[in-house]
Phi, psi and omega in degrees: 000141178305145167314279182338305191277332170317298194307324185284324177293323187277328177283335190274325178310303190296307157340301177304313174299330195281300159329306202276329167295311196275326176243071189312328190260045169318321205255037194217129155206177209290327188295298164325281172353282205290286191327308170316307168305322190277328184295315190292333168316316193301319205266344171281326180293294191319295181309319176294315151295344165256004158304305173303358187277334212260149169278161179293352159073031193309316180316327187284345177286334199240145168277356190284350181269006189240040179012240187242036157307201195278335179302327198254322207288313194276031206011072167240163168271148185310328193302312175275352173270355132344305189276304198308313195291322175309309184287328174300297185292332160306316170323285184316341174276351174084024179297315175273016201286317191280154175259018163276338180258144159220132198285157181259344166215096179306297169307343186260355192270121171284174183298138164306103204256349159303150199303156167272168190209145174264055161347117189302149160267110166275311208254145164293126192302310184307345166247354187320325212256002177290143175189156174264007189328306191305314194282331167288328172294317201277304193300334186296299182283343177248350168245318219248003174275315173330314181306317192260334180238158188267143172329130170166177171205109166259003173093319187305067190268337180301295202291322191285318174290343190271345183290313172319285221290337193279318171286346180271333164316303185278339194272299168333289191297316189287295178291005165272340192291325173332343188276325175300297182298319170301313189290309191299297163316311178291323196269002185248001171180066181313318191298296177301316193270007177263333174310315187280323221282292171312339183273350200046035175307061183305334183269332187295304201305306201306316172297318167287338173273353186261125164243120194277337167302308175282347165300313170302307165323309194292310174333298181299319188301304185288327188303316189287332173293319173311317182295290182318289182310328205275329193319139154276112191264135195231174191275021160245003180130174165301151149292151164285108196273031151052193183312140189273138181094359181287185178282312201282322186288320189274350169287314186266030186238146171278342185206131184292103176323291187319295191315304179310312149322292185300331183292322180274343193276305211241022178195344185265319186287319174296322206277322180307327186281316185307312182281350175278323189299299181296320163284333169318299196305323188266001192301315169281353169330000000 
């Protein structure tokens, strides 16, 4: 091949790489973002239903219960060690090659041994690692878990914490997807967002990102999904749940729809918008 032709190919390849960096959201749109977030609602509700099967099993979350074992020496609970070791294994399987997945204990996660895959660069590199996993973990164990599980201890610590991990990962994926939401919105109105970012106007960004009408739709939809997915099904159909908000109706559901509504109202939606704001503040770095 002639040198001139080789040079042309080289220039075109570099131009393609530059375009991918400057326009990282080429594969994203508001429709694909909405579809992803709606589908994640299903995953979250089913994960919560699974965790609600088990009692609180408090010994799994307190290092005091493990005497002089490994948990005690590391000043960590069984739940924390389970999550750390599980993430290490999943990292070897390549889970965290995708930017949609962020581990809770990144500093303990080894390099992946999985076959390499060229994931698309959809996020702006300087803002790609923005996340609120620490807040998610704290809220889940301290505030959400008591709403999901009944008091009690059945000794099934491994399956209990495994269901915790599934909940945490689903919530992390959903909330930290705010980075993708912010990227799409930024590309759709660069001038307005650029002005607010340069002024470091957090309140202005939050106001621009907020749609109370859409948020209300999401909260009512996940509450409805919890009601539908949480029904006890028989050959004759779902067991009648009775009057809404009655004690009998709640007893016949696998997860409390009010708890799922509260999850989205007080934590999922506010934290997602926090991620969006933090991502945008780094979007021009």
